[in-house]
Coordinates of C-alpha atoms in Angstrom, one line a residue:
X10 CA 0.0 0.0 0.0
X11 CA 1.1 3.0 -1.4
X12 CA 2.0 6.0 2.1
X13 CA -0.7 8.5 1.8
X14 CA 1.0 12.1 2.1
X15 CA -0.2 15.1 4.4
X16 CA -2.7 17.1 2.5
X17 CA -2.3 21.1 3.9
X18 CA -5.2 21.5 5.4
X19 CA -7.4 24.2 8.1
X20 CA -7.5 22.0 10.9
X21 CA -10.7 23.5 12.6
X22 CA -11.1 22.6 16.7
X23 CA -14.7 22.7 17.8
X24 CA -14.0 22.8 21.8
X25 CA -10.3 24.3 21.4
X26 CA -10.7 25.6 25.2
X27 CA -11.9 22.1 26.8
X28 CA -9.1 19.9 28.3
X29 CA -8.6 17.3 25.7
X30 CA -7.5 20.3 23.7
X31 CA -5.5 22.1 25.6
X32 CA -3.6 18.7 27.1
X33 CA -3.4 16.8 24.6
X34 CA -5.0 18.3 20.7
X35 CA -2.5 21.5 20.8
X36 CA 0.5 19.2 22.1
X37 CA -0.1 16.8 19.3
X38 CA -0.3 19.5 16.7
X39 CA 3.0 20.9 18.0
X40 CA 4.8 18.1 17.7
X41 CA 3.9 17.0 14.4
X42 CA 5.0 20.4 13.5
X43 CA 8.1 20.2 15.4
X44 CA 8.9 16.9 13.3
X45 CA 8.3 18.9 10.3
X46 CA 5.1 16.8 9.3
X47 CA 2.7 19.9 8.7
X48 CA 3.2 21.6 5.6
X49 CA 4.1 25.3 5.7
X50 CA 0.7 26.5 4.5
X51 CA -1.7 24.6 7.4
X52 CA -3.5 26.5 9.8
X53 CA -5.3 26.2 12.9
X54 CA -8.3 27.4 13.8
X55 CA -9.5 27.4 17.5
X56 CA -12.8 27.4 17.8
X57 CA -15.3 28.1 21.3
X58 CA -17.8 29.4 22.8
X59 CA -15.4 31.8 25.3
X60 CA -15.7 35.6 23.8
X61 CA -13.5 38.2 23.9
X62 CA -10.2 39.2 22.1
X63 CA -8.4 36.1 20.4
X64 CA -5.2 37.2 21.4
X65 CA -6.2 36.5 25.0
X66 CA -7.1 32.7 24.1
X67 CA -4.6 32.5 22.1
X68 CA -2.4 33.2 25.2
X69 CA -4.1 30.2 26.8
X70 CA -3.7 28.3 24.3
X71 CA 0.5 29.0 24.4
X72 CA 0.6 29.1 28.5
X73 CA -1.2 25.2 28.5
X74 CA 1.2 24.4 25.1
X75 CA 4.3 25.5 27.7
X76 CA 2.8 23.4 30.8
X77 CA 2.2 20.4 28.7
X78 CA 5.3 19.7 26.4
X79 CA 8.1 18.3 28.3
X80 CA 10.7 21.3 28.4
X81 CA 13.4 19.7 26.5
X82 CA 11.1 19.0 23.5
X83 CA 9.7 22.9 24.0
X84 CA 11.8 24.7 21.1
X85 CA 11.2 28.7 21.5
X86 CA 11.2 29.0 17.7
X87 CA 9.1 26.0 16.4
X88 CA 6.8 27.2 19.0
X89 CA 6.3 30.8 17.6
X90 CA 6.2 29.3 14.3
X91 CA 3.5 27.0 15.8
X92 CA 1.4 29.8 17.4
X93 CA 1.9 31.9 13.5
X94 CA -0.6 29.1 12.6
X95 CA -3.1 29.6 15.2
X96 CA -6.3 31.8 14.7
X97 CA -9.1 31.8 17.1
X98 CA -12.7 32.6 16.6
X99 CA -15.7 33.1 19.4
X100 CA -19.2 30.8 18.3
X101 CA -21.7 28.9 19.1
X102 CA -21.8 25.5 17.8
X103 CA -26.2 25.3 17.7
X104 CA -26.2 29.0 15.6
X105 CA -26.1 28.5 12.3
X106 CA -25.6 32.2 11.8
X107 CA -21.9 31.9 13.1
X108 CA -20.9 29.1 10.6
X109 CA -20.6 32.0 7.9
X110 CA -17.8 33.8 9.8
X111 CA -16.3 30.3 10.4
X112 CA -16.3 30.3 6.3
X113 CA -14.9 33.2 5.9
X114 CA -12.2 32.3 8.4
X115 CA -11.3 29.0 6.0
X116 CA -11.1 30.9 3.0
X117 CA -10.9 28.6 0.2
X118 CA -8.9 26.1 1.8
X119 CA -9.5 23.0 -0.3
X120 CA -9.5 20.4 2.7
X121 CA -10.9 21.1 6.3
X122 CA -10.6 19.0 9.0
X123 CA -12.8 19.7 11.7
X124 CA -11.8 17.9 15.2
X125 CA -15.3 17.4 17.8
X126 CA -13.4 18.0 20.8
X127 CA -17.6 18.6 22.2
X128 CA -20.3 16.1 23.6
X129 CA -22.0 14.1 21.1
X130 CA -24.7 15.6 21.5
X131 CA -23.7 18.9 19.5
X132 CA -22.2 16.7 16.7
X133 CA -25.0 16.5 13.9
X134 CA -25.4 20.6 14.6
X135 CA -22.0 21.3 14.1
X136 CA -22.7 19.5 10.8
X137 CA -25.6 20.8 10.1
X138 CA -24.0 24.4 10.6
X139 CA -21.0 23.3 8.2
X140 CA -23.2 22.0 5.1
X141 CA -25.0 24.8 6.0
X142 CA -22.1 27.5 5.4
X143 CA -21.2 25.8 1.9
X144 CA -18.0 23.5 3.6
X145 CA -19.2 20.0 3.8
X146 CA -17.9 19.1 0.3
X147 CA -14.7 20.1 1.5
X148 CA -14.4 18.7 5.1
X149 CA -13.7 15.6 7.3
X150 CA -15.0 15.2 10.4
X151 CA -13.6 13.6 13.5
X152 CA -15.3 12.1 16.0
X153 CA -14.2 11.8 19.6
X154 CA -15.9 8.9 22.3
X155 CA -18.2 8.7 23.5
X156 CA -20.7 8.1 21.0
X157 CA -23.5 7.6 22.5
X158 CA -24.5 5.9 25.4
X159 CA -26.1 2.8 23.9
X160 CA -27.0 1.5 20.7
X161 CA -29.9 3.4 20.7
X162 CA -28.3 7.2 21.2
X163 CA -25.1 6.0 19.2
X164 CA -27.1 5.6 15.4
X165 CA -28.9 8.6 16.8
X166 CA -25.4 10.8 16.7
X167 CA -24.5 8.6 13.5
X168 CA -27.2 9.3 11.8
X169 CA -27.3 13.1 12.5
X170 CA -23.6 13.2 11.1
X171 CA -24.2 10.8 8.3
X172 CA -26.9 13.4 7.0
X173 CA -23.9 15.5 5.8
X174 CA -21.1 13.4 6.3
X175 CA -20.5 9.9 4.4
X176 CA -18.3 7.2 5.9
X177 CA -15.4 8.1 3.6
X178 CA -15.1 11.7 5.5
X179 CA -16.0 10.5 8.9
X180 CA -13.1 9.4 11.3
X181 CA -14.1 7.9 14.6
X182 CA -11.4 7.9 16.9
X183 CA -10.4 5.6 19.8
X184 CA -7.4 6.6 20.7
X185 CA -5.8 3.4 21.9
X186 CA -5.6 2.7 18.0
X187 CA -3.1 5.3 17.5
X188 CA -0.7 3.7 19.5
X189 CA 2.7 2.0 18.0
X190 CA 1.7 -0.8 20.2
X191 CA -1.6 -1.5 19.0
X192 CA -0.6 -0.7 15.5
X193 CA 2.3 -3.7 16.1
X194 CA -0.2 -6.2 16.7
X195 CA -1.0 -6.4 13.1
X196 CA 2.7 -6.8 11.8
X197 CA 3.2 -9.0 15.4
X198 CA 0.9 -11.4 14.2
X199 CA 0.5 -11.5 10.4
X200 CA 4.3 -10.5 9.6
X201 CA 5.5 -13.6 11.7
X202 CA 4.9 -17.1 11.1
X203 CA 5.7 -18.4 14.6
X204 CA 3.0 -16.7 15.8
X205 CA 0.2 -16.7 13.3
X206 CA 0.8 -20.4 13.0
X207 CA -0.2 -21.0 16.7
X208 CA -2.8 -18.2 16.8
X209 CA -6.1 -20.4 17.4
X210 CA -7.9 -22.6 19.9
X211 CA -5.3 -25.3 19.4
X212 CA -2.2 -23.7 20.8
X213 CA -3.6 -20.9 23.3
X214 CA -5.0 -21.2 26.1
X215 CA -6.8 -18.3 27.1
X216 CA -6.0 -13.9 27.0
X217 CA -6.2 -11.5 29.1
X218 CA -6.9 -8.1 28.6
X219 CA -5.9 -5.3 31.5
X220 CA -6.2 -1.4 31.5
X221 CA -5.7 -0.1 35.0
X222 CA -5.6 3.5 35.6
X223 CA -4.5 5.4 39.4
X224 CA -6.6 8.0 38.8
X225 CA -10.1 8.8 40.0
X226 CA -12.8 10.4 38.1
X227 CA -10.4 13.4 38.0
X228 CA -13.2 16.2 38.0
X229 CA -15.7 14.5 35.4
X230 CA -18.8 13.3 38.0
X231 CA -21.0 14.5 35.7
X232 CA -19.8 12.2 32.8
X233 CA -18.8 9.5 34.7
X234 CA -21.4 9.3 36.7
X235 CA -23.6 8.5 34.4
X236 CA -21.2 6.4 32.1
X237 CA -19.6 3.8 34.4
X238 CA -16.7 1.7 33.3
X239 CA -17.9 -0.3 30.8
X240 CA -19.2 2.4 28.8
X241 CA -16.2 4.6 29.4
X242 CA -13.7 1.5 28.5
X243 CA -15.3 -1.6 28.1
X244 CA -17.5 -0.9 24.8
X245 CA -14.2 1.2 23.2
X246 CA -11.0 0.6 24.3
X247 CA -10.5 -3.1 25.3
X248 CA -13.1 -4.2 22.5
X249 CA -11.2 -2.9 20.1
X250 CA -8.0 -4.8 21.6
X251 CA -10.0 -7.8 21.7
X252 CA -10.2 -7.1 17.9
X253 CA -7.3 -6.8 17.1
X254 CA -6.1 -9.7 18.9
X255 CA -8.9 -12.2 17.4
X256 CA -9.5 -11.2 13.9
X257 CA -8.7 -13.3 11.6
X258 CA -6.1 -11.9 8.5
X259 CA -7.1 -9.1 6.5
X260 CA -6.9 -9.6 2.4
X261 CA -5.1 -6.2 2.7
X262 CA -4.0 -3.2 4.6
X263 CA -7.2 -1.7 3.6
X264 CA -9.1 0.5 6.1
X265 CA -11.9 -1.9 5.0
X266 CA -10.5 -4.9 4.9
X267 CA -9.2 -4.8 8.7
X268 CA -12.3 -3.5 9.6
X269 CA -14.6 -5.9 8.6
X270 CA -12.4 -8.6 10.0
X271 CA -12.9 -6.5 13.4
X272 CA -16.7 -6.3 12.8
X273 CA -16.6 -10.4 12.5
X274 CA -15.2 -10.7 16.0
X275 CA -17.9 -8.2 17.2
X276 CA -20.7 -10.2 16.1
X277 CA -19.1 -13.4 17.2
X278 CA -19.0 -12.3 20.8
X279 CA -21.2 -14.4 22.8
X280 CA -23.8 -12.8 25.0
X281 CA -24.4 -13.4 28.3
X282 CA -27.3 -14.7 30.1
X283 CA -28.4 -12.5 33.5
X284 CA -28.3 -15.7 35.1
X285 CA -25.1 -16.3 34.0
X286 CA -23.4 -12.5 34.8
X287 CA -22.7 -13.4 38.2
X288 CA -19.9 -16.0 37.3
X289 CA -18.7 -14.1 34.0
X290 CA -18.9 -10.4 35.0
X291 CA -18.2 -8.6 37.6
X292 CA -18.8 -4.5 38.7
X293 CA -16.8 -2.6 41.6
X294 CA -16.4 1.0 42.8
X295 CA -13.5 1.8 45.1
X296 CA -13.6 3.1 48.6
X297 CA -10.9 4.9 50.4
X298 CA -7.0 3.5 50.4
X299 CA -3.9 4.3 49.3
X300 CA -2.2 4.5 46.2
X301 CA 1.5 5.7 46.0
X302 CA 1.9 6.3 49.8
X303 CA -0.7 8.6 49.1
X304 CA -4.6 8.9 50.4
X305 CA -7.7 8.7 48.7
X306 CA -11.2 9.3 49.0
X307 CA -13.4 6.9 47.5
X308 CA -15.9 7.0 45.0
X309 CA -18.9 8.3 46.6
X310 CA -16.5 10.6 48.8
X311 CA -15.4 12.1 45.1
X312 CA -16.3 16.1 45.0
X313 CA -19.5 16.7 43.7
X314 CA -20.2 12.7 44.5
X315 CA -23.8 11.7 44.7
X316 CA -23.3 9.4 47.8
X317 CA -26.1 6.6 46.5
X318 CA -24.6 6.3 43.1
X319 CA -23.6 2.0 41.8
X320 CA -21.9 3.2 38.8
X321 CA -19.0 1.1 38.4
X322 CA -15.4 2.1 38.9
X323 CA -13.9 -1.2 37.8
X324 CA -15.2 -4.5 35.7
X325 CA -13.9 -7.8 34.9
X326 CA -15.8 -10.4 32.7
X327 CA -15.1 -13.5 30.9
X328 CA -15.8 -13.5 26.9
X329 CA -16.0 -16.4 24.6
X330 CA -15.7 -15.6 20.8
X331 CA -17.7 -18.5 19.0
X332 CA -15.6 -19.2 15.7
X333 CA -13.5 -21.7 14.7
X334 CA -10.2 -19.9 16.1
X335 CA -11.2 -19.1 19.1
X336 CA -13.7 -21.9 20.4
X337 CA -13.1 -22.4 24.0
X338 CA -10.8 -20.0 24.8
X339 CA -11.7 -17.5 27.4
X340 CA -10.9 -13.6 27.2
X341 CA -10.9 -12.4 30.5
X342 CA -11.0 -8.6 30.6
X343 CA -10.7 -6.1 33.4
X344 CA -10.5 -2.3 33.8
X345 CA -10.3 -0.4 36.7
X346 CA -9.7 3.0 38.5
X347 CA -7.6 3.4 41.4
X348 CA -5.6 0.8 40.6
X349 CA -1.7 -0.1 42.0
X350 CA -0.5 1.4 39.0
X351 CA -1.4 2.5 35.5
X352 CA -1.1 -0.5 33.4
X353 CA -2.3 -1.5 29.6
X354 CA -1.4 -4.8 28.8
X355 CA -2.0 -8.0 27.0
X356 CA -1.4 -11.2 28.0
X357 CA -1.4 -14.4 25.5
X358 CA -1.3 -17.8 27.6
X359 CA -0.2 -20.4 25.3
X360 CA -1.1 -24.4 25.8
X361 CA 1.7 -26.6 27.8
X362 CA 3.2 -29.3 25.6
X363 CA 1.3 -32.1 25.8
X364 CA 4.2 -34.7 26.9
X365 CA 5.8 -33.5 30.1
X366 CA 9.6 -34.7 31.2
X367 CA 10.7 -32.5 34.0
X368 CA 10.3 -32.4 37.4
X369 CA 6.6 -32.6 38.9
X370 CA 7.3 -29.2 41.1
X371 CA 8.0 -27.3 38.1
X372 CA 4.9 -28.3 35.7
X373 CA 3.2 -25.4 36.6
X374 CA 6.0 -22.9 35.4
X375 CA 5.4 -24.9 31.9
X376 CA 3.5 -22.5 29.2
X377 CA 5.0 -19.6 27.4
X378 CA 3.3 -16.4 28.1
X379 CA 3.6 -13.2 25.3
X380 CA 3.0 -10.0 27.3
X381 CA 2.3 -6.9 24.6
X382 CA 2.3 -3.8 26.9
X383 CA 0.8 -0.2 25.6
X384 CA 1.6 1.7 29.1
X385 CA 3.9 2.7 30.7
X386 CA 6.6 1.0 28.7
X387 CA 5.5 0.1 25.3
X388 CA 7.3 -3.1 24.2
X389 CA 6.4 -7.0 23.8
X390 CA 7.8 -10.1 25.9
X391 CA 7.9 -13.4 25.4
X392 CA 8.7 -16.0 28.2
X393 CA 10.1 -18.7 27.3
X394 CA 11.7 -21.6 29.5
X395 CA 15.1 -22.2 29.6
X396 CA 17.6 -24.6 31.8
X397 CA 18.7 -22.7 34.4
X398 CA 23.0 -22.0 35.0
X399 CA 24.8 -23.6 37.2
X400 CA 26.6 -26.6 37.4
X401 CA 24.2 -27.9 40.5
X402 CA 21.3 -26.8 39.0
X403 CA 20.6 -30.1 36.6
X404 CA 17.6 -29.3 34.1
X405 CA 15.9 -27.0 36.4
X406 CA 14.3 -25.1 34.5
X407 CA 13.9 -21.1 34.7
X408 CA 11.4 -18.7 32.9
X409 CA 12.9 -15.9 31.1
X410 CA 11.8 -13.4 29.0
X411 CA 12.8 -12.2 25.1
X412 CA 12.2 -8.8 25.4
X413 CA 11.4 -5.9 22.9
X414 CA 11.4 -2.6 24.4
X415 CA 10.8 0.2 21.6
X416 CA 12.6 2.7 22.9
X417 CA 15.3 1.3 23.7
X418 CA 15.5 -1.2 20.3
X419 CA 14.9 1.8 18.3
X420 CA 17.0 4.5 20.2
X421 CA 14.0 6.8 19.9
X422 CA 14.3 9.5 22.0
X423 CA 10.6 9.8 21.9
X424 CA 7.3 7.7 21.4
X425 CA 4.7 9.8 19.9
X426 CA 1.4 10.5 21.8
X427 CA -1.3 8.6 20.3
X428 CA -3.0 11.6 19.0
X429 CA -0.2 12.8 17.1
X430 CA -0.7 9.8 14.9
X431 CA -4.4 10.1 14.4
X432 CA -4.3 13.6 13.8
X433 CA -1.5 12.9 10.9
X434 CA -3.6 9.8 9.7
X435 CA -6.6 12.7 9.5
X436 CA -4.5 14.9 7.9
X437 CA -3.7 12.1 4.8
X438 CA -6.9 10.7 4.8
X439 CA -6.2 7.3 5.8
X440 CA -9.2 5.6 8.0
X441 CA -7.1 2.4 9.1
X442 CA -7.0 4.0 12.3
X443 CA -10.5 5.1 12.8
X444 CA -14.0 2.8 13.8
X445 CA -16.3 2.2 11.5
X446 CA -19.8 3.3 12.3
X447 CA -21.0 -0.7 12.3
X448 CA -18.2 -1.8 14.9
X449 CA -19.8 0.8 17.1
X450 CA -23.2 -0.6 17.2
X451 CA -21.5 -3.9 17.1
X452 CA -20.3 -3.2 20.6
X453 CA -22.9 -1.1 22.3
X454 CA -25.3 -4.1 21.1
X455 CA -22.9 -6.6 23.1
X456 CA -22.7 -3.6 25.9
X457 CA -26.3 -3.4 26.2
X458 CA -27.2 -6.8 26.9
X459 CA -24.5 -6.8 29.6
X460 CA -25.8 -4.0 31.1
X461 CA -29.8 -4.9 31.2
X462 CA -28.4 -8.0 32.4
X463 CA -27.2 -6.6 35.9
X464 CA -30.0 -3.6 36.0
X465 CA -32.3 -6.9 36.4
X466 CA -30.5 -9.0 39.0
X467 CA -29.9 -5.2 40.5
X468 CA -26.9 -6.2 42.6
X469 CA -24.7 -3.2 43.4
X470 CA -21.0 -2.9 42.3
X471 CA -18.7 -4.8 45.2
X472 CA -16.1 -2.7 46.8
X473 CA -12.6 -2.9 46.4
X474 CA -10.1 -0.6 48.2
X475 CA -8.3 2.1 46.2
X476 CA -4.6 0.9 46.0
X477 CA -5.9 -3.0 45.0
X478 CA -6.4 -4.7 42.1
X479 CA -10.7 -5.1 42.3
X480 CA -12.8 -6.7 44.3
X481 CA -11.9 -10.1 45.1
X482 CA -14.7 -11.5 43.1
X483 CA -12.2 -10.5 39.9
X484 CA -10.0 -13.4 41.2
X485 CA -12.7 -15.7 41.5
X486 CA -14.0 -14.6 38.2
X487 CA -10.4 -16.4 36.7
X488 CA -9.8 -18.6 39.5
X489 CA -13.1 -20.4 38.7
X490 CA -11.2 -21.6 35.5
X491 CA -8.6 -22.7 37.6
X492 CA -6.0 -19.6 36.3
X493 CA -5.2 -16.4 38.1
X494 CA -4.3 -12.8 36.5
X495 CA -0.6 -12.9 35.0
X496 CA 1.3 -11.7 38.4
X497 CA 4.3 -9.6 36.8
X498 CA 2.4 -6.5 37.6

């Protein structure tokens, strides 16, 4: 497949004074400038609701640009240059009066991008006010999660953006997908025999999926509140890894191709019964512990908290993928707040040999484990078993690990942010990266059955303290199966 170049472009932000914007949009954006991957001629336009002069948000924009870029990456003249590109214009997104000065601001640009960093619930006016001002023909949208809160409200948002918008100029991001990690499971597995070979029911034994975050709700009660885990992470981000892991092999690098083999695995995914939730799923929300050496309150001690809320803070669940590959092997999944540490990793538990020689103590160190980790380190390991040194040790073995850690392999001084990649893909017009409007519904329709399943047994979420890995019904969860979470945490 041919590399698609970067197209100059008016990159316009809807929501350029929120803070995925100002944390991580206007980082991104830098650095693909400093990196010399935005042509000379692209500009930015901030665009908000916040009057008053430009130069004052533009200010902002510099001061959060300055707290957010690591100081040794923060050059004084690719930062000027930067800010030449920035413009900044005062609107609001439901007035379809203010998309005319929004025109004029573009110019005759021949592409637009134009980032939703704004609820979902402003997206089909924003496009509405676009095709309105004569610049649909001309733009791409991007769409940021959530969209939607179940399959219901999620073709709503579609639909309202599809009016304007057709799938070829709509790019729904999830950001874990712009991650060099994530983007090496598809040469991981398809550029290596060893692996593809064994990549089925008869050589694995089960994966497991983990994305633990420290951090509380950070501010966002009002979102998260009414979210919960499992829409917040479940339905997007380890989904989508679940993809990627089980899909079967693309006929080509397409953005289609890869995603209808993700789309298969969605509607492979086998529900589960509300009888059956309280042995394959289960919800926590953290109380008071410590993480760090440090404090915290729990959930429903949060600021702002409403003290009866069961939303979720963390889930685990067990999911079976009925195909031929995957038959009988489990996918255990968990997410959490307030965990030990922040963690995103996979785990791939392949089958023992089926003949076993060595000592009896030892059997259960049999089983060679790959460990693909997105955060904090990205890199892959393999464990592998070797004889251990020594000339009294005999043929004890030892497990050991073959280790890939990119930045160190590769010398780069630097792994990009996720959404500098997406933004670039954008930019170029290559939807590899992006979701597909029928791999959301795919997953809020497995999403929704999960969640009527627990509103009608109407247990609350079990506690777990801040500082732990979940409630100890997580353990039981994998225990049952007679396995245990991977332990190198």
């Amino acid at each position: 497949m041919t590399p698609l170049s970067v197209e100059p472009c008016t990159l316009a932000l809807f929501g350029a004074l929120g803070d995925l914007a100002l944390r991580k949009l206007f980082p991104a954006l830098y650095q693909l400038d400093r990196a010399g991957l935005l042509p000379a001629d692209t500009r930015i336009l901030g665009l908000a609701r916040d009057g008053g002069e430009p130069a004052s948000h533009l200010a902002l924009i510099a001061e959060h640009l300055r707290r957010h870029v690591a100081e040794r990456e923060l050059e004084e003249s690719v930062l000027q240059r930067f800010l030449a590109r920035l413009d900044y214009l005062s609107m609001e997104f439901g007035r379809r009066e203010d998309y005319a000065a929004l025109a004029d601001k573009a110019g005759q640009a021949e592409r637009i991008v134009a980032f939703f960093a704004t609820p979902a619930s402003v997206y089909g006016a924003i496009c509405a006010g676009l095709a309105e001002a004569g610049l649909a023909e001309r733009t791409r949208v991007v769409l940021e999660k959530p969209i939607g809160h179940d399959l219901g409200s999620s073709r709503e948002v579609n639909d309202a953006v599809a009016r304007f918008f057709p799938e070829d100029r709509t790019y729904r991001i999830d950001h874990y997908l712009g991650k060099d990690t994530v983007q090496n499971l598809i040469a991981l597995r398809f550029a290596n025999s060893l692996f593809e070979t064994q990549w089925n029911q008869n050589h694995i034994s089960h994966v497991e999926i983990t994305v633990a975050e420290t951090v509380g709700i950070e501010g966002r009660w009002g979102y998260f509140d009414q979210a919960g885990q499992l829409r917040d992470m479940i339905q997007n981000h380890l989904l989508q890894l679940l993809c990627l892991i089980a899909m079967d092999p693309p006929s080509d690098l397409s953005a289609d191709s890869i995603r209808d083999e993700k789309v298969k695995v969605l509607k492979a995914l086998a529900p589960i019964a509300p009888e059956h939730l309280g042995q394959q799923l289960v919800r926590g929300q953290y109380v008071a512990g410590s993480i760090l050496g440090r404090q915290v309150p729990g959930y429903l001690e949060e600021e702002n908290s409403n003290t009866q809320s069961d939303t979720e803070t963390f889930v685990a669940l067990r999911a079976e993928i009925c195909n031929w590959r995957w038959a009988g092997v489990p996918f255990y999944l968990r997410t959490g707040k307030r965990m030990p540490q922040k963690l995103s990793q996979i785990v791939i538990h392949f089958k023992a040999p089926p003949h076993y020689i060595f000592a009896p103590e030892q059997r259960q160190l049999i089983g060679n484990k790959l460990i693909i980790r997105l955060q904090p380190q990205e890199g892959i390991s393999l464990l592998v078993m070797t004889k251990d040194q020594g000339l009294d040790k005999g043929m004890q073995l030892r497990s050991g690990p073959l280790q890939l850690n990119f930045s160190e392999t590769y010398k780069s001084p630097r792994i990009p942010d996720a959404y500098e990649r997406l933004l670039l893909e954008v930019m170029k017009g290559n939807q590899n990266l992006f979701v597909r409007k029928d791999e959301i519904e795919y997953a809020w329709k497995w999403c929704d059955q999960l969640i009527d399943g627990w509103q009608r047994v109407g247990a609350p979420p079990k506690p777990y303290a801040a500082g732990s890995w979940g409630p100890a019904a997580s353990i039981a969860l994998i225990s049952r199966d007679g396995r245990s979470w991977y332990d190198d945490l």
